[in-house]
PDB file of C-alpha atoms in Angstrom:
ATOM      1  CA  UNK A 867     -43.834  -6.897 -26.091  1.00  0.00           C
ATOM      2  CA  UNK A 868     -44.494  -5.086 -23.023  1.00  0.00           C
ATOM      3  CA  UNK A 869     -46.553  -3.209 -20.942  1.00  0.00           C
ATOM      4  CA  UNK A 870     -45.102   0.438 -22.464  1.00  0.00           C
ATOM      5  CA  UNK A 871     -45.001  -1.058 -25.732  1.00  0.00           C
ATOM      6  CA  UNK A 872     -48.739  -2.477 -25.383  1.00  0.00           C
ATOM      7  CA  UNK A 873     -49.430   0.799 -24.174  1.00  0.00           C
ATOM      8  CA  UNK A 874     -48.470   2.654 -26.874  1.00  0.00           C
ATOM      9  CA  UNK A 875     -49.952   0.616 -29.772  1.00  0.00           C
ATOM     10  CA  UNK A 876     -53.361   0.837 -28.205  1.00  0.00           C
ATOM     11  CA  UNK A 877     -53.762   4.290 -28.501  1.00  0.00           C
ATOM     12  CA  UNK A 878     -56.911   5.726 -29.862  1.00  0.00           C
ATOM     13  CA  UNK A 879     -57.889   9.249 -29.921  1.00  0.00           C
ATOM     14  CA  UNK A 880     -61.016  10.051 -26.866  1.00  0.00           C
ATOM     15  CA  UNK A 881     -63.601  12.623 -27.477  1.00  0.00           C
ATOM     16  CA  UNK A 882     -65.977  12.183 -24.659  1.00  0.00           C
ATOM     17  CA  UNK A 883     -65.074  12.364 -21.461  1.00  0.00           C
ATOM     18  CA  UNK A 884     -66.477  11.528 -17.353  1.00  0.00           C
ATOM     19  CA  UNK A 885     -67.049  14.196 -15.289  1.00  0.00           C
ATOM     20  CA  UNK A 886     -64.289  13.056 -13.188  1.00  0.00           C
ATOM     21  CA  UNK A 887     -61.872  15.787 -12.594  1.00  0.00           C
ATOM     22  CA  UNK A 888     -57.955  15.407 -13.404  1.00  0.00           C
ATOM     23  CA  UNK A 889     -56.459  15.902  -9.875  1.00  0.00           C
ATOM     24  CA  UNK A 890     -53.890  18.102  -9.877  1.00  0.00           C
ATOM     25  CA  UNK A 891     -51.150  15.786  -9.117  1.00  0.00           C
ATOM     26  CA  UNK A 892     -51.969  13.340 -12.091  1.00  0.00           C
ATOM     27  CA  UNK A 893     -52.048  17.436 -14.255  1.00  0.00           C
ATOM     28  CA  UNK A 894     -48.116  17.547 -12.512  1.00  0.00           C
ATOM     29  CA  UNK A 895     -46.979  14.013 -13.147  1.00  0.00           C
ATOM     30  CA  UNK A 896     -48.163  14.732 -17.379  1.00  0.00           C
ATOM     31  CA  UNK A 897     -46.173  17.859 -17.256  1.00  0.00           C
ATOM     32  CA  UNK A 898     -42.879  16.044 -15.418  1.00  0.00           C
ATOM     33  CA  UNK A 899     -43.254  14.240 -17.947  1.00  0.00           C
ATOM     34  CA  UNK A 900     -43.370  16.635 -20.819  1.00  0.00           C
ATOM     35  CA  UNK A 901     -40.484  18.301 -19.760  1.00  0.00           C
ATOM     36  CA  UNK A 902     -38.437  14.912 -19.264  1.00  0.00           C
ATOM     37  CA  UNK A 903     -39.009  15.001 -23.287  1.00  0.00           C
ATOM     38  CA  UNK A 904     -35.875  15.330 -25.692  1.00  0.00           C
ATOM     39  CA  UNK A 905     -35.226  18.829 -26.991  1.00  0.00           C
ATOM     40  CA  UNK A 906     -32.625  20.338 -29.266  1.00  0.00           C
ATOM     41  CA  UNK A 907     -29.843  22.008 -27.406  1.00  0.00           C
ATOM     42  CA  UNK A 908     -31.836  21.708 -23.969  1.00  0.00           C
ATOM     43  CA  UNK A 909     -33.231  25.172 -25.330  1.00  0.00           C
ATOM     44  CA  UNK A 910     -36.554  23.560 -24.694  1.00  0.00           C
ATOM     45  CA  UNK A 911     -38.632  26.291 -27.022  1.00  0.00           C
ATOM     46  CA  UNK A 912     -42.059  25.478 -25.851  1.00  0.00           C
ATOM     47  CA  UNK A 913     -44.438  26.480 -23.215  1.00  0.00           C
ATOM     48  CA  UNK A 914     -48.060  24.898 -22.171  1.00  0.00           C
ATOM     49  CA  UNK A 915     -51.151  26.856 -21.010  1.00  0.00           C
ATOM     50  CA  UNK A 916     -53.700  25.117 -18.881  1.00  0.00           C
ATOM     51  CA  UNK A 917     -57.047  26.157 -19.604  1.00  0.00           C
ATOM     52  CA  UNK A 918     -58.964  25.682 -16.558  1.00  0.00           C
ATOM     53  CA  UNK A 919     -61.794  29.165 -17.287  1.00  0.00           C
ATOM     54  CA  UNK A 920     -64.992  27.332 -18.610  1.00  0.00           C
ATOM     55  CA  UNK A 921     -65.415  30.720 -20.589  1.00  0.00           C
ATOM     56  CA  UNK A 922     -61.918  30.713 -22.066  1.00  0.00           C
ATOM     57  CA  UNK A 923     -62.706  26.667 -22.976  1.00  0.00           C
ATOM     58  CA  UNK A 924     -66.043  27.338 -24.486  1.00  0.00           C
ATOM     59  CA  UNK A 925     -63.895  30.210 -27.018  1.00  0.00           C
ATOM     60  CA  UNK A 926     -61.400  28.001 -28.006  1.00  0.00           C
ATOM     61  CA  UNK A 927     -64.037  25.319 -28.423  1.00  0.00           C
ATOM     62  CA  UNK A 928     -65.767  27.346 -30.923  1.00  0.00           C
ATOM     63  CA  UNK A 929     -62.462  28.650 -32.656  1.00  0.00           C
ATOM     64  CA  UNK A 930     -61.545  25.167 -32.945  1.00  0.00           C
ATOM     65  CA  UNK A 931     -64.661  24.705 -35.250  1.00  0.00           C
ATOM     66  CA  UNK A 932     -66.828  24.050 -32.841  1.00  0.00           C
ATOM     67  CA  UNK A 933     -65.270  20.886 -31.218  1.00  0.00           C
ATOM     68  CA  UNK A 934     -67.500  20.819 -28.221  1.00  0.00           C
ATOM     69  CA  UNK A 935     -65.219  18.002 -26.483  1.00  0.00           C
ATOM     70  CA  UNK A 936     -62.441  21.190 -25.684  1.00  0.00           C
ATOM     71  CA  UNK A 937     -64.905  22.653 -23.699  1.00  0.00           C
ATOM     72  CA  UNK A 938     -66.228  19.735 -21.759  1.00  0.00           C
ATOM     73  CA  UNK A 939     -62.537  17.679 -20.961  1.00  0.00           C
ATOM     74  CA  UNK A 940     -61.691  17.802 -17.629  1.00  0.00           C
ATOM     75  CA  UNK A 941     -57.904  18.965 -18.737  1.00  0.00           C
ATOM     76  CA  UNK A 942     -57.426  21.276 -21.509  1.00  0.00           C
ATOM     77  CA  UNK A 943     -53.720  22.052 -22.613  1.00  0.00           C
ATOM     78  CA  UNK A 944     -52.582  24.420 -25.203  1.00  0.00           C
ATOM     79  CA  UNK A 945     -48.873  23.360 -26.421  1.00  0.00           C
ATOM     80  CA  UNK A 946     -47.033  26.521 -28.045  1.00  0.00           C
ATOM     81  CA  UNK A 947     -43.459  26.613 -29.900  1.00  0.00           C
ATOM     82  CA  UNK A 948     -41.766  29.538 -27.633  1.00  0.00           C
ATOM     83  CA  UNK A 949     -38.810  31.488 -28.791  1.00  0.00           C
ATOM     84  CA  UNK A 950     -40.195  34.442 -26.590  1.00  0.00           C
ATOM     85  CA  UNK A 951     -38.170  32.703 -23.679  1.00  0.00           C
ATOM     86  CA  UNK A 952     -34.877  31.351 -25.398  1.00  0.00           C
ATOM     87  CA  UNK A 953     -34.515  35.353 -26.962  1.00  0.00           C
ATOM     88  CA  UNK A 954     -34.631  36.336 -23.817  1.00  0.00           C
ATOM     89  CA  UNK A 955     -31.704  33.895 -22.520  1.00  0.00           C
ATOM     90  CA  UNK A 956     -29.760  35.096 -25.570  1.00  0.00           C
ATOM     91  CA  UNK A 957     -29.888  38.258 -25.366  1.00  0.00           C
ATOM     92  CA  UNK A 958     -28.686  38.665 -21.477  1.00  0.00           C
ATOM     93  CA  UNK A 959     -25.224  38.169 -23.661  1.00  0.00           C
ATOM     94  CA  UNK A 960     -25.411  38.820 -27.120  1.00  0.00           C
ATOM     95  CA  UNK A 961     -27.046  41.162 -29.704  1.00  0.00           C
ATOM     96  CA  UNK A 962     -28.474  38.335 -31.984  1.00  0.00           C
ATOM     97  CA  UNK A 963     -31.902  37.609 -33.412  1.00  0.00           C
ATOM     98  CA  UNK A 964     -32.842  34.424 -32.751  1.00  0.00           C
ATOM     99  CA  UNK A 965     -35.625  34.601 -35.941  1.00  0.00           C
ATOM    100  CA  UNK A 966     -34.859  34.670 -39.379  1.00  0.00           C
ATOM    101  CA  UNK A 967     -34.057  31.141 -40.294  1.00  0.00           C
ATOM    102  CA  UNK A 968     -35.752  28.191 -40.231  1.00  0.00           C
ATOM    103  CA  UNK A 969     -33.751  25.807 -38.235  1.00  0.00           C
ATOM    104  CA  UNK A 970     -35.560  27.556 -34.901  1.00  0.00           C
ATOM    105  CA  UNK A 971     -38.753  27.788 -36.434  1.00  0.00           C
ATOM    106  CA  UNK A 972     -38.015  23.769 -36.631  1.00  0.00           C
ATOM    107  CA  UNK A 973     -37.160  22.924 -33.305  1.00  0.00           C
ATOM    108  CA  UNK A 974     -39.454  25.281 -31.185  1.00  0.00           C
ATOM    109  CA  UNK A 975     -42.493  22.842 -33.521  1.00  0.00           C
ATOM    110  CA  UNK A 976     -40.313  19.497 -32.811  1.00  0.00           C
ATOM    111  CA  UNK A 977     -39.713  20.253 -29.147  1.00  0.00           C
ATOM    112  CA  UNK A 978     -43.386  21.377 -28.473  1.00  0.00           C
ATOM    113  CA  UNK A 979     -44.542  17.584 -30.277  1.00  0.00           C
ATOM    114  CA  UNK A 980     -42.192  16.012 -28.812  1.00  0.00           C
ATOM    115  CA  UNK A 981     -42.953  17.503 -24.906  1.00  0.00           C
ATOM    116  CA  UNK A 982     -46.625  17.021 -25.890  1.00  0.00           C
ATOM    117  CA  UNK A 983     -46.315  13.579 -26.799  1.00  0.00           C
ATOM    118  CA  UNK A 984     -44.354  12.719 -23.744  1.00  0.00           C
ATOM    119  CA  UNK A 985     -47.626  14.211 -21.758  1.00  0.00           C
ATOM    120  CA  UNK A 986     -49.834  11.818 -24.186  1.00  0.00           C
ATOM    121  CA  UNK A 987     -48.134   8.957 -23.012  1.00  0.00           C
ATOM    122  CA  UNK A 988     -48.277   9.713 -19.245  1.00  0.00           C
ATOM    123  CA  UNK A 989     -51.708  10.521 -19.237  1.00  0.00           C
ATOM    124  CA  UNK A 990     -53.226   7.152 -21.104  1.00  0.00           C
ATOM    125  CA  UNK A 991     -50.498   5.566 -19.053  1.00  0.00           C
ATOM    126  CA  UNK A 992     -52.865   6.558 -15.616  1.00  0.00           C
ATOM    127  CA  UNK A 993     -55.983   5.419 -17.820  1.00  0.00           C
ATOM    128  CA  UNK A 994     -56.171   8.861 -18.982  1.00  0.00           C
ATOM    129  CA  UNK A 995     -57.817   9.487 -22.703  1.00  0.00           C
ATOM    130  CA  UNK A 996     -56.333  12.202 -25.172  1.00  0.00           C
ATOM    131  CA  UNK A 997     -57.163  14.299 -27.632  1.00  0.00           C
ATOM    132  CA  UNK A 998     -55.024  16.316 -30.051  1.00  0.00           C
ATOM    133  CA  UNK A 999     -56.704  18.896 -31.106  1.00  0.00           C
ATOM    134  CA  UNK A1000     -55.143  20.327 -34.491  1.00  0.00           C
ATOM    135  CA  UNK A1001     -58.249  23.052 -35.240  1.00  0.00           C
ATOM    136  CA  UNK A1002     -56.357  25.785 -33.034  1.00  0.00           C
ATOM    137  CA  UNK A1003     -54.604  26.558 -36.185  1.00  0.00           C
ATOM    138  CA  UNK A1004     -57.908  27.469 -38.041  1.00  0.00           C
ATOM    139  CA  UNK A1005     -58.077  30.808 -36.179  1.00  0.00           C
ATOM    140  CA  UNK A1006     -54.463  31.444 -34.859  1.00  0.00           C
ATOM    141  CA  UNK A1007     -54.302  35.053 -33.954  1.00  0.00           C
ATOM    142  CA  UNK A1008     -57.804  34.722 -32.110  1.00  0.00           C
ATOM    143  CA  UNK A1009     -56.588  31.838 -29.946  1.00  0.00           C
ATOM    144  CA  UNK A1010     -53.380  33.881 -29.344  1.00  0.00           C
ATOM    145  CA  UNK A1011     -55.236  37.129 -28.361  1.00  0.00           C
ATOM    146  CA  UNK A1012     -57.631  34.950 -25.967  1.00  0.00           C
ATOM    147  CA  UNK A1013     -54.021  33.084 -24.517  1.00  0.00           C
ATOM    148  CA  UNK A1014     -52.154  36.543 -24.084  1.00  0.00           C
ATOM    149  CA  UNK A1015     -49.295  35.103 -26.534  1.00  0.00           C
ATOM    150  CA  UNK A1016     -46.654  37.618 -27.097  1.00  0.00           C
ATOM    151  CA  UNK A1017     -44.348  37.499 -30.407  1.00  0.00           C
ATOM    152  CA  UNK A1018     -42.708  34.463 -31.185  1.00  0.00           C
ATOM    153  CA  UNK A1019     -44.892  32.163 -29.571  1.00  0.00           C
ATOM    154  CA  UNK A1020     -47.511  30.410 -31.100  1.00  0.00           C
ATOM    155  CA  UNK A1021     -50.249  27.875 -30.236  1.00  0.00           C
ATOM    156  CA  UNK A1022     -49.548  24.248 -32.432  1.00  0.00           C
ATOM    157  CA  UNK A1023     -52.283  22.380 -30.968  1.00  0.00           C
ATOM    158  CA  UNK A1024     -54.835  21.726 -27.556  1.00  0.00           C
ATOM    159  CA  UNK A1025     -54.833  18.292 -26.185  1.00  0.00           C
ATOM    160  CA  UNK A1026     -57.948  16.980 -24.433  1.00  0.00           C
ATOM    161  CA  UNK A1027     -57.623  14.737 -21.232  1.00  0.00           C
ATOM    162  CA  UNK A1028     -59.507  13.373 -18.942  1.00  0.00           C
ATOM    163  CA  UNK A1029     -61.352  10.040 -18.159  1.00  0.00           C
ATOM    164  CA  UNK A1030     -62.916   7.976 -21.019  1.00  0.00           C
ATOM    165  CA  UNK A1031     -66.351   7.521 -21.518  1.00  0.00           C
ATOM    166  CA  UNK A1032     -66.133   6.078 -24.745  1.00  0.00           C
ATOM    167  CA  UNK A1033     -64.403   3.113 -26.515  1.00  0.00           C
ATOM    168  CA  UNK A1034     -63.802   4.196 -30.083  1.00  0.00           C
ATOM    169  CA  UNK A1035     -62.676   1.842 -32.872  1.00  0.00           C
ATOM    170  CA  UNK A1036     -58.621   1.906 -33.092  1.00  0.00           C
ATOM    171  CA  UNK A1037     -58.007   3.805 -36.431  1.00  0.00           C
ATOM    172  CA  UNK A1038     -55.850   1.198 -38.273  1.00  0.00           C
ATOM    173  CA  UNK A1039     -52.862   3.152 -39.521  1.00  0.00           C
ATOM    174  CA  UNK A1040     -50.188   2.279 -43.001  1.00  0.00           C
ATOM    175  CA  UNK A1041     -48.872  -0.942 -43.346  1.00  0.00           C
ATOM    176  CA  UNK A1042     -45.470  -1.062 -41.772  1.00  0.00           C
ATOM    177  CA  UNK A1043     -43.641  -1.597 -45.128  1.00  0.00           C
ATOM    178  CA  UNK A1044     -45.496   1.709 -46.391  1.00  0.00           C
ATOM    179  CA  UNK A1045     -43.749   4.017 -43.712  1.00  0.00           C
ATOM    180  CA  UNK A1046     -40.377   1.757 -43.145  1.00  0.00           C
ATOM    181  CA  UNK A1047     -37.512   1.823 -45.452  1.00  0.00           C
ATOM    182  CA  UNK A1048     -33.785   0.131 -45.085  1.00  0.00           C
ATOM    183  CA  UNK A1049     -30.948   2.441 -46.803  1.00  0.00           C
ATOM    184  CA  UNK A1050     -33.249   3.482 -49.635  1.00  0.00           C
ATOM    185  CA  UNK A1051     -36.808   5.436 -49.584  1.00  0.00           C
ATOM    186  CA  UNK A1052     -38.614   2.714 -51.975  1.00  0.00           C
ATOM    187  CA  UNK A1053     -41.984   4.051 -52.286  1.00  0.00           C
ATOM    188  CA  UNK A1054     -44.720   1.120 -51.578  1.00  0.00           C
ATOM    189  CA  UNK A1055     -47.592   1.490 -53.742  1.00  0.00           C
ATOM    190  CA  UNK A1056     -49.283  -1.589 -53.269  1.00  0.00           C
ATOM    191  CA  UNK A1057     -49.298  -0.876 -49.165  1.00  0.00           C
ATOM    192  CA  UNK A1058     -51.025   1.883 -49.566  1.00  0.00           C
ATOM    193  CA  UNK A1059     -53.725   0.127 -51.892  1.00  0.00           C
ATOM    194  CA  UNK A1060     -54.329  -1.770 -49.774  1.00  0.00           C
ATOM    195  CA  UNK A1061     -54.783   0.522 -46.876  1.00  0.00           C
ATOM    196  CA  UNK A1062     -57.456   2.445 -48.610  1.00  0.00           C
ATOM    197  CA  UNK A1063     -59.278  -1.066 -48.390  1.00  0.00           C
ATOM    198  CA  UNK A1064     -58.491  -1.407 -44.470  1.00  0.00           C
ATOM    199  CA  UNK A1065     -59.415   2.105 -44.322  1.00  0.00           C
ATOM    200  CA  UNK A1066     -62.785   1.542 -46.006  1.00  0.00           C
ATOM    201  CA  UNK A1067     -63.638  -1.214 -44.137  1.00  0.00           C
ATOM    202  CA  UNK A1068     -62.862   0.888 -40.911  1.00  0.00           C
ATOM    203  CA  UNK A1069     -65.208   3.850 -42.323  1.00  0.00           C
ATOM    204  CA  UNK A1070     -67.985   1.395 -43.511  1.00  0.00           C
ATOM    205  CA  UNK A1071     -67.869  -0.818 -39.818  1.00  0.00           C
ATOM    206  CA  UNK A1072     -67.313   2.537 -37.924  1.00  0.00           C
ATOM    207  CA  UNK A1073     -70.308   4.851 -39.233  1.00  0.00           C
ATOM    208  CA  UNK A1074     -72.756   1.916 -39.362  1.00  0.00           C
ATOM    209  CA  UNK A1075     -72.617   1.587 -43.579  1.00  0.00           C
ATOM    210  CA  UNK A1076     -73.100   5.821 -43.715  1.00  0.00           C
ATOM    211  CA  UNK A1077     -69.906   6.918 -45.443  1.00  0.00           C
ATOM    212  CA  UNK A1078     -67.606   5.075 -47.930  1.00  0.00           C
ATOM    213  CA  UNK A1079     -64.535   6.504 -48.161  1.00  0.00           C
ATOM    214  CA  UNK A1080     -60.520   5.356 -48.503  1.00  0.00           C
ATOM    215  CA  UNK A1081     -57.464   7.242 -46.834  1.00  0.00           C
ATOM    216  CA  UNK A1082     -56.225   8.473 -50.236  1.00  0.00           C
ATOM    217  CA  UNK A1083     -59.524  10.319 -51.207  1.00  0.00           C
ATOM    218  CA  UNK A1084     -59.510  11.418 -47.586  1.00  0.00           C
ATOM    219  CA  UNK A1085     -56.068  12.920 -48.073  1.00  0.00           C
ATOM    220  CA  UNK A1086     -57.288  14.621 -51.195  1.00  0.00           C
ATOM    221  CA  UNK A1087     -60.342  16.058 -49.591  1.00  0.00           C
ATOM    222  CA  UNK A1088     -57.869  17.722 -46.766  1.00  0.00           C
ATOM    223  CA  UNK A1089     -54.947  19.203 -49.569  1.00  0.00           C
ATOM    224  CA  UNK A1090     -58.261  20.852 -50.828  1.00  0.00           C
ATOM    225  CA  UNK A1091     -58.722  22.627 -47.204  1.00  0.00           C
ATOM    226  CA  UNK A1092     -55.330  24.340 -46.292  1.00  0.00           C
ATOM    227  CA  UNK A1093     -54.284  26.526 -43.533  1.00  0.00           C
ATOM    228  CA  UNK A1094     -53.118  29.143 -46.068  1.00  0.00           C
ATOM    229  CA  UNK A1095     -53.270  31.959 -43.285  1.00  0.00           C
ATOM    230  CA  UNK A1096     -50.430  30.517 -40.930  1.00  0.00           C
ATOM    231  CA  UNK A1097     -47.874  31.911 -42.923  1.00  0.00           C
ATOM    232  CA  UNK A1098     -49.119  34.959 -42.459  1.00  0.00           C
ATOM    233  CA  UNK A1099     -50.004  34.657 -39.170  1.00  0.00           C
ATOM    234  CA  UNK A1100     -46.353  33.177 -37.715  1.00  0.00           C
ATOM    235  CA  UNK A1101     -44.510  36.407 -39.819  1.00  0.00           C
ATOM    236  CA  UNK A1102     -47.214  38.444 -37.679  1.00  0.00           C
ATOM    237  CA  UNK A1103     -45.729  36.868 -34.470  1.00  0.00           C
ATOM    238  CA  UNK A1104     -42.386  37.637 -35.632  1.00  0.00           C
ATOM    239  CA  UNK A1105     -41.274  33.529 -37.178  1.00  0.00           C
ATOM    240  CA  UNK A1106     -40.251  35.793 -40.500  1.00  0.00           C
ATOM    241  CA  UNK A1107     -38.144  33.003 -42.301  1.00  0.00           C
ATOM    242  CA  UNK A1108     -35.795  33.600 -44.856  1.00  0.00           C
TER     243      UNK A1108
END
């Protein structure tokens, strides 16, 4: 073990947050280190929007599903998957759409995680807290219209930062052996059995006794709530996939 290592297995998401403002050389170091993130082909087919307007943050909050934690972080980053940029690069030499297959559709998502999660890790590593914030995608075009996003750009998730006023319960995640496989994918039944145990207890110690739940009826509560309008939505900002 070691301090990165420690580091990264202690991560929890934070939903409240000091007052304390994010200076803007700590809000420079995260995005260094975003950008020092892999990406496929150095096309690097994201872009991130601060949100600093407290009216702006209180919208998004409330397009989000009312997570009021997006409007009160100190730091509020939207992380988008940008072609808009890498057609432009292409076309300065060639006639070719860069939309229309999947593989880009692919890595502008992958390198907008993977620059995000880069910024996840800088920030807890200056005692930062974080918070993905996934509801974005419940009202797409409205959070593109508020962020001026032109075609093929679109917003993935926010992330919340700032200081931690709050020490939430670590949400155990899946036995190693249900997630790690050597050669062959063996599914692991029994792992995840058990997890809905761990899970439980989590729930049970976590809401004081109030709700009883496991991670598998979790997971079927969420298949029963899909984002069935981002389809439409990324053909609207021109991700039509063949």
């Amino acid at each position: 073990m070691n301090a990165i290592i420690e580091l990264l297995q202690n991560h929890r998401s934070i939903r409240k947050f000091t007052q304390e403002p994010v200076s803007s050389e700590q809000r420079e170091a995260i995005i260094r280190a975003a950008q020092a993130a892999s990406t496929s082909s150095n096309m690097q087919a994201y872009s991130i929007i601060h949100v600093s307007d407290e009216h702006m943050k209180s919208q998004l909050a409330e397009l989000a599903g009312n997570q009021a934690y997006v409007s009160e972080c100190p730091l509020f980053l939207v992380w988008c998957a940008d072609l808009h940029r890498f057609a432009g690069a292409v076309q300065r030499h060639v006639d070719t759409p860069v939309t229309g297959n999947a593989e880009n559709l692919i890595i502008a998502t992958v390198d907008a995680a993977l620059a995000a999660q880069n910024a996840a890790i800088a920030a807890e590593s200056l005692g930062l807290g974080v918070c993905y914030i996934g509801g974005l995608r419940n009202k797409p075009a409205e959070v593109s219209e508020l962020l001026g996003l032109p075609q093929l750009v679109y917003p993935i998730f926010g992330m919340c930062i700032g200081m931690p006023d709050q020490e939430p319960l670590q949400r155990p995640r899946l036995p190693l052996e249900a997630v790690y496989h050597e050669n062959r994918y063996t599914p692991n039944s029994a792992a995840v059995e058990s997890y809905d145990e761990t899970i439980r207890g989590y729930m049970n110690l976590r809401t004081d006794g109030k709700v009883d739940t496991t991670w598998t009826k979790e997971m079927a509560a969420k298949v029963q709530r899909p984002r069935k309008h981002m389809k439409a939505f990324l053909s609207s900002q021109g991700y039509e996939v063949e």
